[in-house]
PDB file of C-alpha atoms in Angstrom:
ATOM      1  CA  MET A   1      -0.368 -16.947   1.275  1.00 43.00           C
ATOM      2  CA  ARG A   2      -3.534 -18.544  -0.073  1.00 45.00           C
ATOM      3  CA  LYS A   3      -5.927 -16.264  -1.936  1.00 47.00           C
ATOM      4  CA  SER A   4      -8.741 -16.875   0.564  1.00 46.00           C
ATOM      5  CA  GLY A   5      -6.494 -15.793   3.411  1.00 46.00           C
ATOM      6  CA  ALA A   6      -5.417 -12.686   1.529  1.00 49.00           C
ATOM      7  CA  VAL A   7      -9.041 -11.747   0.819  1.00 50.00           C
ATOM      8  CA  SER A   8      -9.902 -12.154   4.510  1.00 50.00           C
ATOM      9  CA  ILE A   9      -7.067  -9.851   5.520  1.00 53.00           C
ATOM     10  CA  LEU A  10      -8.142  -7.266   2.956  1.00 56.00           C
ATOM     11  CA  VAL A  11     -11.735  -7.351   4.173  1.00 57.00           C
ATOM     12  CA  LEU A  12     -10.586  -6.861   7.747  1.00 57.00           C
ATOM     13  CA  LEU A  13      -8.416  -3.919   6.698  1.00 61.00           C
ATOM     14  CA  ALA A  14     -11.240  -2.338   4.743  1.00 64.00           C
ATOM     15  CA  VAL A  15     -13.743  -2.889   7.557  1.00 60.00           C
ATOM     16  CA  ALA A  16     -11.328  -1.395  10.092  1.00 61.00           C
ATOM     17  CA  VAL A  17     -10.971   1.713   7.945  1.00 63.00           C
ATOM     18  CA  ILE A  18     -14.726   1.868   7.329  1.00 60.00           C
ATOM     19  CA  ALA A  19     -15.544   1.477  11.026  1.00 59.00           C
ATOM     20  CA  GLU A  20     -13.248   4.364  11.907  1.00 59.00           C
ATOM     21  CA  ALA A  21     -15.022   6.606   9.398  1.00 56.00           C
ATOM     22  CA  GLN A  22     -18.529   5.394  10.183  1.00 56.00           C
ATOM     23  CA  GLN A  23     -21.208   7.705  11.535  1.00 57.00           C
ATOM     24  CA  PRO A  24     -24.366   6.247  13.137  1.00 56.00           C
ATOM     25  CA  THR A  25     -26.841   7.131  10.345  1.00 64.00           C
ATOM     26  CA  LYS A  26     -24.495   7.340   7.368  1.00 75.00           C
ATOM     27  CA  ILE A  27     -24.567   5.001   4.366  1.00 84.00           C
ATOM     28  CA  LEU A  28     -20.923   4.306   3.681  1.00 87.00           C
ATOM     29  CA  ARG A  29     -19.407   4.639   0.202  1.00 92.00           C
ATOM     30  CA  VAL A  30     -16.458   2.537  -0.866  1.00 93.00           C
ATOM     31  CA  GLY A  31     -14.701   3.281  -4.144  1.00 95.00           C
ATOM     32  CA  ILE A  32     -12.993   0.339  -5.853  1.00 94.00           C
ATOM     33  CA  LEU A  33     -10.419   1.210  -8.499  1.00 95.00           C
ATOM     34  CA  PHE A  34      -9.557  -1.669 -10.820  1.00 90.00           C
ATOM     35  CA  ILE A  35      -6.616  -1.492 -13.185  1.00 85.00           C
ATOM     36  CA  GLY A  36      -8.215  -4.260 -15.250  1.00 83.00           C
ATOM     37  CA  GLY A  37     -11.686  -4.975 -16.629  1.00 83.00           C
ATOM     38  CA  ARG A  38     -14.979  -6.124 -15.175  1.00 83.00           C
ATOM     39  CA  ASP A  39     -13.954  -9.773 -14.833  1.00 80.00           C
ATOM     40  CA  GLN A  40     -12.635  -9.631 -11.258  1.00 81.00           C
ATOM     41  CA  PRO A  41     -12.620 -13.141  -9.719  1.00 76.00           C
ATOM     42  CA  HIS A  42     -12.036 -11.989  -6.135  1.00 80.00           C
ATOM     43  CA  LEU A  43     -14.691  -9.277  -6.036  1.00 86.00           C
ATOM     44  CA  GLU A  44     -17.479 -11.591  -4.896  1.00 87.00           C
ATOM     45  CA  ALA A  45     -15.271 -12.969  -2.118  1.00 85.00           C
ATOM     46  CA  PHE A  46     -14.582  -9.405  -1.006  1.00 86.00           C
ATOM     47  CA  LYS A  47     -18.298  -8.586  -0.929  1.00 88.00           C
ATOM     48  CA  GLN A  48     -19.043 -11.837   0.901  1.00 88.00           C
ATOM     49  CA  GLY A  49     -16.470 -10.884   3.517  1.00 86.00           C
ATOM     50  CA  LEU A  50     -18.163  -7.525   3.953  1.00 86.00           C
ATOM     51  CA  ARG A  51     -21.564  -9.222   4.371  1.00 88.00           C
ATOM     52  CA  GLU A  52     -20.151 -11.517   7.037  1.00 86.00           C
ATOM     53  CA  ARG A  53     -19.121  -8.411   8.946  1.00 84.00           C
ATOM     54  CA  GLY A  54     -22.476  -6.704   8.648  1.00 86.00           C
ATOM     55  CA  TYR A  55     -22.067  -4.661   5.440  1.00 87.00           C
ATOM     56  CA  THR A  56     -24.479  -5.441   2.593  1.00 89.00           C
ATOM     57  CA  GLU A  57     -24.241  -3.642  -0.733  1.00 91.00           C
ATOM     58  CA  GLY A  58     -27.301  -1.510  -1.357  1.00 88.00           C
ATOM     59  CA  LYS A  59     -28.359  -1.497   2.298  1.00 89.00           C
ATOM     60  CA  ASN A  60     -25.748   0.025   4.569  1.00 88.00           C
ATOM     61  CA  ILE A  61     -22.876   0.334   2.118  1.00 90.00           C
ATOM     62  CA  VAL A  62     -22.478   1.581  -1.468  1.00 93.00           C
ATOM     63  CA  LEU A  63     -19.713   0.224  -3.693  1.00 94.00           C
ATOM     64  CA  ASP A  64     -18.616   2.496  -6.547  1.00 96.00           C
ATOM     65  CA  TYR A  65     -16.646   0.629  -9.220  1.00 95.00           C
ATOM     66  CA  ARG A  66     -14.202   2.139 -11.685  1.00 96.00           C
ATOM     67  CA  TYR A  67     -12.424   0.042 -14.329  1.00 93.00           C
ATOM     68  CA  ALA A  68      -9.308   1.210 -16.191  1.00 91.00           C
ATOM     69  CA  GLU A  69      -9.611  -1.755 -18.617  1.00 87.00           C
ATOM     70  CA  GLY A  70      -5.846  -2.147 -18.558  1.00 80.00           C
ATOM     71  CA  LYS A  71      -5.205   1.453 -19.663  1.00 86.00           C
ATOM     72  CA  LEU A  72      -2.840   3.084 -17.192  1.00 87.00           C
ATOM     73  CA  ASP A  73      -3.554   6.589 -18.435  1.00 91.00           C
ATOM     74  CA  ARG A  74      -7.182   6.267 -17.307  1.00 94.00           C
ATOM     75  CA  LEU A  75      -6.307   5.703 -13.655  1.00 94.00           C
ATOM     76  CA  PRO A  76      -5.826   9.378 -12.603  1.00 96.00           C
ATOM     77  CA  SER A  77      -9.217  10.491 -13.950  1.00 97.00           C
ATOM     78  CA  LEU A  78     -10.983   7.461 -12.466  1.00 97.00           C
ATOM     79  CA  ALA A  79      -9.356   8.109  -9.093  1.00 97.00           C
ATOM     80  CA  ALA A  80     -10.451  11.741  -9.304  1.00 98.00           C
ATOM     81  CA  GLU A  81     -14.030  10.600  -9.968  1.00 98.00           C
ATOM     82  CA  LEU A  82     -14.027   8.542  -6.778  1.00 97.00           C
ATOM     83  CA  VAL A  83     -12.670  11.493  -4.806  1.00 97.00           C
ATOM     84  CA  GLN A  84     -15.429  13.712  -6.219  1.00 97.00           C
ATOM     85  CA  LEU A  85     -17.994  11.149  -5.056  1.00 96.00           C
ATOM     86  CA  LYS A  86     -16.615  11.700  -1.539  1.00 94.00           C
ATOM     87  CA  VAL A  87     -16.175   8.002  -0.845  1.00 95.00           C
ATOM     88  CA  ASP A  88     -15.146   6.991   2.661  1.00 92.00           C
ATOM     89  CA  VAL A  89     -12.382   4.656   1.507  1.00 93.00           C
ATOM     90  CA  ILE A  90     -10.792   3.668  -1.814  1.00 95.00           C
ATOM     91  CA  VAL A  91      -9.819   0.043  -2.458  1.00 93.00           C
ATOM     92  CA  THR A  92      -7.195  -0.403  -5.182  1.00 91.00           C
ATOM     93  CA  THR A  93      -6.043  -3.538  -6.975  1.00 82.00           C
ATOM     94  CA  SER A  94      -2.485  -2.656  -7.983  1.00 84.00           C
ATOM     95  CA  GLY A  95       0.409  -0.387  -7.162  1.00 85.00           C
ATOM     96  CA  ASN A  96      -0.398   1.763 -10.187  1.00 87.00           C
ATOM     97  CA  SER A  97      -4.010   2.296  -9.124  1.00 91.00           C
ATOM     98  CA  ALA A  98      -2.956   2.961  -5.520  1.00 91.00           C
ATOM     99  CA  LYS A  99      -0.476   5.559  -6.725  1.00 91.00           C
ATOM    100  CA  ALA A 100      -3.150   7.267  -8.829  1.00 94.00           C
ATOM    101  CA  ALA A 101      -5.486   7.306  -5.835  1.00 96.00           C
ATOM    102  CA  SER A 102      -2.826   8.663  -3.485  1.00 94.00           C
ATOM    103  CA  GLU A 103      -2.071  11.474  -5.931  1.00 95.00           C
ATOM    104  CA  ALA A 104      -5.787  12.291  -6.096  1.00 97.00           C
ATOM    105  CA  THR A 105      -6.263  12.487  -2.315  1.00 96.00           C
ATOM    106  CA  LYS A 106      -4.164  12.718   0.828  1.00 94.00           C
ATOM    107  CA  THR A 107      -7.098  12.391   3.212  1.00 94.00           C
ATOM    108  CA  ILE A 108      -9.322   9.532   2.019  1.00 95.00           C
ATOM    109  CA  PRO A 109      -7.989   6.177   3.313  1.00 93.00           C
ATOM    110  CA  ILE A 110      -6.694   3.862   0.571  1.00 93.00           C
ATOM    111  CA  VAL A 111      -6.544   0.062   0.919  1.00 91.00           C
ATOM    112  CA  LEU A 112      -4.105  -1.675  -1.451  1.00 87.00           C
ATOM    113  CA  THR A 113      -4.997  -5.283  -2.313  1.00 83.00           C
ATOM    114  CA  THR A 114      -1.658  -6.093  -3.900  1.00 77.00           C
ATOM    115  CA  GLY A 115       1.202  -4.262  -5.527  1.00 72.00           C
ATOM    116  CA  ALA A 116       4.919  -3.885  -5.950  1.00 69.00           C
ATOM    117  CA  ASP A 117       7.280  -2.399  -3.361  1.00 75.00           C
ATOM    118  CA  PRO A 118       5.223   0.318  -1.589  1.00 79.00           C
ATOM    119  CA  VAL A 119       8.330   2.184  -0.420  1.00 80.00           C
ATOM    120  CA  LYS A 120       9.850   2.410  -3.898  1.00 76.00           C
ATOM    121  CA  SER A 121       6.410   3.287  -5.247  1.00 78.00           C
ATOM    122  CA  GLY A 122       6.245   6.259  -2.896  1.00 82.00           C
ATOM    123  CA  LEU A 123       3.147   4.862  -1.174  1.00 84.00           C
ATOM    124  CA  ALA A 124       4.881   4.372   2.175  1.00 83.00           C
ATOM    125  CA  GLU A 125       7.751   5.980   4.028  1.00 84.00           C
ATOM    126  CA  SER A 126       8.827   2.551   5.291  1.00 80.00           C
ATOM    127  CA  LEU A 127       7.275  -0.881   5.834  1.00 73.00           C
ATOM    128  CA  ALA A 128       7.437  -0.453   9.606  1.00 74.00           C
ATOM    129  CA  LYS A 129       5.979   3.064   9.639  1.00 81.00           C
ATOM    130  CA  PRO A 130       4.222   3.670   6.316  1.00 81.00           C
ATOM    131  CA  GLY A 131       2.658   7.010   7.250  1.00 86.00           C
ATOM    132  CA  GLY A 132       0.266   8.669   4.793  1.00 89.00           C
ATOM    133  CA  ASN A 133      -3.195   7.362   3.924  1.00 91.00           C
ATOM    134  CA  VAL A 134      -2.326   4.029   2.231  1.00 90.00           C
ATOM    135  CA  THR A 135      -2.489   0.612   3.889  1.00 87.00           C
ATOM    136  CA  GLY A 136      -2.944  -2.963   2.688  1.00 82.00           C
ATOM    137  CA  LEU A 137      -0.924  -5.826   1.242  1.00 79.00           C
ATOM    138  CA  SER A 138       2.153  -5.819  -0.950  1.00 74.00           C
ATOM    139  CA  ILE A 139       3.960  -8.508  -2.879  1.00 69.00           C
ATOM    140  CA  ILE A 140       7.639  -7.625  -3.050  1.00 65.00           C
ATOM    141  CA  GLU A 141       7.564  -9.044  -6.548  1.00 63.00           C
ATOM    142  CA  GLU A 142      11.185  -8.477  -7.506  1.00 63.00           C
ATOM    143  CA  ASP A 143      12.335 -10.495  -4.477  1.00 66.00           C
ATOM    144  CA  LEU A 144       9.930 -13.349  -5.251  1.00 74.00           C
ATOM    145  CA  SER A 145      10.417 -13.620  -8.996  1.00 77.00           C
ATOM    146  CA  GLY A 146      13.664 -15.577  -8.820  1.00 81.00           C
ATOM    147  CA  LYS A 147      12.318 -17.809  -6.059  1.00 82.00           C
ATOM    148  CA  ARG A 148       9.283 -18.577  -8.209  1.00 82.00           C
ATOM    149  CA  VAL A 149      11.605 -19.914 -10.920  1.00 86.00           C
ATOM    150  CA  ASP A 150      13.377 -22.105  -8.341  1.00 88.00           C
ATOM    151  CA  ILE A 151      10.051 -23.552  -7.144  1.00 88.00           C
ATOM    152  CA  LEU A 152       8.886 -24.244 -10.699  1.00 87.00           C
ATOM    153  CA  LYS A 153      12.162 -25.983 -11.524  1.00 87.00           C
ATOM    154  CA  GLU A 154      11.892 -28.085  -8.376  1.00 89.00           C
ATOM    155  CA  THR A 155       8.271 -28.961  -9.185  1.00 90.00           C
ATOM    156  CA  PHE A 156       8.955 -29.637 -12.862  1.00 88.00           C
ATOM    157  CA  PRO A 157      12.562 -30.933 -13.007  1.00 89.00           C
ATOM    158  CA  LYS A 158      12.322 -31.496 -16.768  1.00 88.00           C
ATOM    159  CA  MET A 159      11.305 -27.890 -17.424  1.00 87.00           C
ATOM    160  CA  THR A 160      13.407 -26.470 -20.256  1.00 88.00           C
ATOM    161  CA  ARG A 161      11.410 -23.394 -21.283  1.00 85.00           C
ATOM    162  CA  MET A 162       9.407 -20.927 -19.223  1.00 85.00           C
ATOM    163  CA  ALA A 163       7.200 -18.167 -20.620  1.00 82.00           C
ATOM    164  CA  TYR A 164       7.082 -14.899 -18.688  1.00 81.00           C
ATOM    165  CA  LEU A 165       4.165 -12.520 -19.278  1.00 77.00           C
ATOM    166  CA  TRP A 166       5.044  -8.995 -18.263  1.00 72.00           C
ATOM    167  CA  HIS A 167       4.652  -5.336 -19.036  1.00 67.00           C
ATOM    168  CA  PRO A 168       7.398  -2.686 -18.786  1.00 62.00           C
ATOM    169  CA  LEU A 169       5.030  -0.329 -16.931  1.00 60.00           C
ATOM    170  CA  ALA A 170       3.599  -2.909 -14.528  1.00 59.00           C
ATOM    171  CA  VAL A 171       5.669  -1.562 -11.634  1.00 56.00           C
ATOM    172  CA  SER A 172       4.535   1.798 -10.303  1.00 50.00           C
ATOM    173  CA  TYR A 173       7.989   3.229  -9.627  1.00 51.00           C
ATOM    174  CA  SER A 174      11.097   4.141 -11.576  1.00 52.00           C
ATOM    175  CA  ALA A 175      13.190   1.108 -12.495  1.00 51.00           C
ATOM    176  CA  ALA A 176      15.921   2.888 -14.432  1.00 50.00           C
ATOM    177  CA  ASP A 177      18.607   0.702 -12.867  1.00 54.00           C
ATOM    178  CA  THR A 178      17.204  -2.435 -14.520  1.00 55.00           C
ATOM    179  CA  THR A 179      17.943  -3.870 -17.954  1.00 63.00           C
ATOM    180  CA  SER A 180      14.329  -4.369 -18.990  1.00 61.00           C
ATOM    181  CA  GLY A 181      12.604  -1.658 -16.961  1.00 62.00           C
ATOM    182  CA  ASN A 182      10.922  -4.338 -14.856  1.00 73.00           C
ATOM    183  CA  PRO A 183      12.993  -5.680 -11.908  1.00 75.00           C
ATOM    184  CA  SER A 184      10.824  -8.804 -11.616  1.00 77.00           C
ATOM    185  CA  TYR A 185      11.643  -9.825 -15.176  1.00 79.00           C
ATOM    186  CA  ASP A 186      15.347  -9.181 -14.602  1.00 82.00           C
ATOM    187  CA  GLN A 187      15.309 -11.455 -11.541  1.00 82.00           C
ATOM    188  CA  ALA A 188      13.458 -14.170 -13.458  1.00 84.00           C
ATOM    189  CA  GLU A 189      15.983 -13.922 -16.297  1.00 86.00           C
ATOM    190  CA  LYS A 190      18.899 -14.284 -13.889  1.00 88.00           C
ATOM    191  CA  ALA A 191      17.286 -17.268 -12.136  1.00 88.00           C
ATOM    192  CA  THR A 192      16.464 -19.127 -15.368  1.00 89.00           C
ATOM    193  CA  LYS A 193      20.053 -18.761 -16.557  1.00 91.00           C
ATOM    194  CA  THR A 194      21.261 -20.304 -13.308  1.00 90.00           C
ATOM    195  CA  ALA A 195      18.697 -23.104 -13.604  1.00 89.00           C
ATOM    196  CA  GLY A 196      19.543 -23.804 -17.245  1.00 91.00           C
ATOM    197  CA  VAL A 197      16.045 -22.864 -18.406  1.00 90.00           C
ATOM    198  CA  GLN A 198      15.231 -20.861 -21.530  1.00 88.00           C
ATOM    199  CA  LEU A 199      13.149 -17.796 -20.663  1.00 86.00           C
ATOM    200  CA  LEU A 200      10.579 -16.827 -23.293  1.00 82.00           C
ATOM    201  CA  SER A 201       9.631 -13.176 -22.942  1.00 79.00           C
ATOM    202  CA  TYR A 202       6.078 -12.176 -23.829  1.00 75.00           C
ATOM    203  CA  VAL A 203       5.659  -8.422 -23.463  1.00 73.00           C
ATOM    204  CA  GLN A 204       2.009  -7.472 -23.221  1.00 64.00           C
ATOM    205  CA  GLY A 205       0.746  -4.415 -25.078  1.00 57.00           C
ATOM    206  CA  SER A 206      -0.326  -1.116 -23.574  1.00 44.00           C
ATOM    207  CA  ASN A 207      -3.797  -2.577 -23.041  1.00 42.00           C
ATOM    208  CA  PHE A 208      -2.262  -5.454 -21.112  1.00 41.00           C
ATOM    209  CA  GLY A 209      -5.241  -5.934 -18.798  1.00 45.00           C
ATOM    210  CA  ARG A 210      -7.398  -7.083 -21.701  1.00 45.00           C
ATOM    211  CA  ASN A 211      -5.023  -8.962 -24.015  1.00 50.00           C
ATOM    212  CA  ARG A 212      -3.489 -11.247 -21.376  1.00 53.00           C
ATOM    213  CA  GLU A 213      -5.590 -14.266 -22.413  1.00 56.00           C
ATOM    214  CA  GLY A 214      -4.568 -13.778 -26.032  1.00 52.00           C
ATOM    215  CA  VAL A 215      -0.898 -13.712 -25.053  1.00 54.00           C
ATOM    216  CA  CYS A 216      -1.386 -16.915 -23.054  1.00 57.00           C
ATOM    217  CA  ARG A 217      -2.973 -18.655 -26.047  1.00 57.00           C
ATOM    218  CA  TYR A 218      -0.121 -17.465 -28.256  1.00 53.00           C
ATOM    219  CA  ALA A 219       2.495 -18.755 -25.820  1.00 54.00           C
ATOM    220  CA  LYS A 220       0.810 -22.158 -25.533  1.00 56.00           C
ATOM    221  CA  GLY A 221       0.506 -22.489 -29.302  1.00 54.00           C
ATOM    222  CA  SER A 222       3.969 -21.263 -30.256  1.00 55.00           C
ATOM    223  CA  ALA A 223       6.569 -23.523 -31.829  1.00 52.00           C
ATOM    224  CA  GLY A 224       8.771 -23.423 -28.740  1.00 57.00           C
ATOM    225  CA  ARG A 225       5.916 -24.205 -26.405  1.00 62.00           C
ATOM    226  CA  PRO A 226       6.905 -23.451 -22.795  1.00 63.00           C
ATOM    227  CA  THR A 227       6.662 -25.985 -19.974  1.00 64.00           C
ATOM    228  CA  CYS A 228       5.374 -23.294 -17.590  1.00 62.00           C
ATOM    229  CA  ILE A 229       3.881 -19.832 -17.834  1.00 63.00           C
ATOM    230  CA  THR A 230       4.288 -17.201 -15.141  1.00 66.00           C
ATOM    231  CA  LYS A 231       3.602 -13.464 -14.976  1.00 60.00           C
ATOM    232  CA  SER A 232       4.399 -10.314 -13.095  1.00 59.00           C
ATOM    233  CA  ALA A 233       1.986  -9.598 -10.242  1.00 54.00           C
ATOM    234  CA  ASP A 234       1.094  -5.929 -10.537  1.00 51.00           C
ATOM    235  CA  ASP A 235      -1.174  -5.920 -13.583  1.00 47.00           C
ATOM    236  CA  SER A 236      -4.673  -6.977 -12.612  1.00 46.00           C
TER     237      SER A 236
END
């Protein structure tokens, strides 16, 4: 799915939730919980989508931003702050932030922009009937990771090395049955072996939201420079 299409779907989901909670004279409050920093490339597209549907920041809607700056341990307190503000809906940008929000409230609607398996994360009872107060989009990352390697190999037939940027805690559920602790990385490792490609593992630090660019520069400048660089999804 193209990013523009995904943003449109997210706006529609958020607006649907907002409309249900709206009262005639009430200024709506939307809390946005970012796992990363203030550089959020899709935020303006999200706000533009809201404007197109009649919601303008500072006029009939208030957007409260909270940034974890890549520090997972900050998410619970930031989610609690949004709950204390009595926002009408919380928009989250990862499975980890959605989980923190769902633990902070069982009544405020939560819209997930992207994340790992919502069922395994405990955010939904099932994909068909999620239940609870969480809705949104999910990338079943562990199922796509191997396919991503296949597509890269098909696109770049001469690819011999692939760098994979990942973090052991990027998934928001227990992955004890995996070798690395991250099922997406395990799938990528299996696929690269089949494709005859060397997988270069770059594990990002605990502050992975902020040092990603540094890791990319390191990978590009290393002696065994990779042909391609890919990353796990649930870390932005």
